[in-house]
């Protein structure tokens, strides 16, 4: 099961349709494919490939559109905390900080990154099912705005940390509403069988327990039912359930002032649409708008996914039997989503000369020694020879952050475009850096004679 609503076989959009559906991309007759105002060929010529490219103005525009949709629905006071796990590059976090967005973090490392990028501690939410004692000490020590607690056991740990620090910590309980998000099994998080959150039947007793512990101030609930949700119905169901639980808690005499609605708003990797923001904001307002809550949400993929792409060059075009292969210099170690989730990404040529030429079905693959190192099967693309550039679209989320150095392949460079200017934000990793932190014990290099 893929984590998107992909096109039916034979109905895939062509390169022109993919570009037309993405206003931040244009095809220039002289300069080829451009992201915002910068020719991608210029970036590739300087940085080489594979190379990540992100559009700063595209991110700002998408955040503004999300804010506008919620404001239109009467939810203009909603707080945004960017889900750092989607793309944790310092430049991306700096864009969020400048735009007034906070951070949703799931590790001590992400917390440190967010603070280093200039996001105030008071505007950081710490989520995650496995916070260690040290993680909680860091969160409390930094004075972050909220901890999203996922178990009784975590409450006891957090209370001990808060007492030791002489602080009172605001927390919300992450509820598992047992709602099927209709997304990929590996990224659904709101079913009773998932590891995340507090079971629906236990929420009231755990909320009371939280209020009895020293150093803790339970202020509300949180939910997150999954990632890449492309239908509004799961949100409709989940928001209704959360409203019901808030009513039950208040009826029992508990104070509930916040609801963290999580993230999960999906994008369309095909036509660029995804969930209609007005529809999402509408169901949010229908169930939650009259409850007098401070509403919060953690968008990630929706903000940065379409704003990034992976530039790659053709190594060789080959045929094996009746299969045609286009072997790229990018691989599954760079972008693992197709191998991990069977995810569909648009792939378009960068050179203007390649548009309008006849397409042929080809399997687009990488050079890693795994059959799973495949970006697309039977994808219609023009005949491309060695060194031809292609752009793998909508790779700004869960791309670079999930990269590895498998097959001793250095991590790719990254560039940030902002209007008509661009700069390198991550240099290409050098091969020697792959072993710079490794040591070989001396006894392994001693000769037999030396060891007697």
PDB file of C-alpha atoms in Angstrom, residues 103 105 107-126 133-147 158 161-162 165 167-170:
ATOM      1  CA  UNK A 103       8.604  23.612  16.292  1.00  0.00           C
ATOM      2  CA  UNK A 105      10.207  17.993  17.999  1.00  0.00           C
ATOM      3  CA  UNK A 107      14.102  14.002  20.016  1.00  0.00           C
ATOM      4  CA  UNK A 108      16.692  15.888  21.976  1.00  0.00           C
ATOM      5  CA  UNK A 109      18.609  16.439  18.762  1.00  0.00           C
ATOM      6  CA  UNK A 110      15.615  18.061  17.069  1.00  0.00           C
ATOM      7  CA  UNK A 111      15.098  20.256  20.135  1.00  0.00           C
ATOM      8  CA  UNK A 112      18.727  21.390  19.979  1.00  0.00           C
ATOM      9  CA  UNK A 113      18.417  22.070  16.234  1.00  0.00           C
ATOM     10  CA  UNK A 114      15.256  24.124  16.687  1.00  0.00           C
ATOM     11  CA  UNK A 115      16.836  26.227  19.432  1.00  0.00           C
ATOM     12  CA  UNK A 116      20.021  26.707  17.391  1.00  0.00           C
ATOM     13  CA  UNK A 117      17.895  27.910  14.454  1.00  0.00           C
ATOM     14  CA  UNK A 118      16.335  30.625  16.608  1.00  0.00           C
ATOM     15  CA  UNK A 119      12.984  29.102  17.574  1.00  0.00           C
ATOM     16  CA  UNK A 120      12.122  30.202  21.142  1.00  0.00           C
ATOM     17  CA  UNK A 121      11.853  27.430  23.724  1.00  0.00           C
ATOM     18  CA  UNK A 122       8.389  28.692  24.643  1.00  0.00           C
ATOM     19  CA  UNK A 123       7.278  27.937  21.074  1.00  0.00           C
ATOM     20  CA  UNK A 124       8.444  24.316  21.056  1.00  0.00           C
ATOM     21  CA  UNK A 125       6.286  21.239  21.610  1.00  0.00           C
ATOM     22  CA  UNK A 126       7.988  17.939  22.476  1.00  0.00           C
ATOM     23  CA  UNK A 133      14.838  10.760  31.270  1.00  0.00           C
ATOM     24  CA  UNK A 134      17.632  12.774  29.671  1.00  0.00           C
ATOM     25  CA  UNK A 135      15.251  14.030  26.951  1.00  0.00           C
ATOM     26  CA  UNK A 136      12.800  15.240  29.575  1.00  0.00           C
ATOM     27  CA  UNK A 137      15.582  16.916  31.545  1.00  0.00           C
ATOM     28  CA  UNK A 138      16.595  18.793  28.404  1.00  0.00           C
ATOM     29  CA  UNK A 139      13.004  19.822  27.648  1.00  0.00           C
ATOM     30  CA  UNK A 140      12.343  21.040  31.195  1.00  0.00           C
ATOM     31  CA  UNK A 141      15.724  22.722  31.417  1.00  0.00           C
ATOM     32  CA  UNK A 142      15.091  24.642  28.204  1.00  0.00           C
ATOM     33  CA  UNK A 143      11.659  25.692  29.463  1.00  0.00           C
ATOM     34  CA  UNK A 144       9.778  24.508  26.358  1.00  0.00           C
ATOM     35  CA  UNK A 145       6.152  25.433  25.906  1.00  0.00           C
ATOM     36  CA  UNK A 146       4.572  21.998  26.149  1.00  0.00           C
ATOM     37  CA  UNK A 147       5.287  18.299  26.533  1.00  0.00           C
ATOM     38  CA  UNK A 158       8.278  14.031  33.880  1.00  0.00           C
ATOM     39  CA  UNK A 161      12.291  15.802  36.431  1.00  0.00           C
ATOM     40  CA  UNK A 162      10.053  18.808  37.094  1.00  0.00           C
ATOM     41  CA  UNK A 165      14.286  21.296  38.576  1.00  0.00           C
ATOM     42  CA  UNK A 167       9.523  23.828  37.851  1.00  0.00           C
ATOM     43  CA  UNK A 168       5.885  23.318  36.938  1.00  0.00           C
ATOM     44  CA  UNK A 169       5.553  21.910  33.423  1.00  0.00           C
ATOM     45  CA  UNK A 170       2.609  22.374  31.069  1.00  0.00           C
TER      46      UNK A 170
END
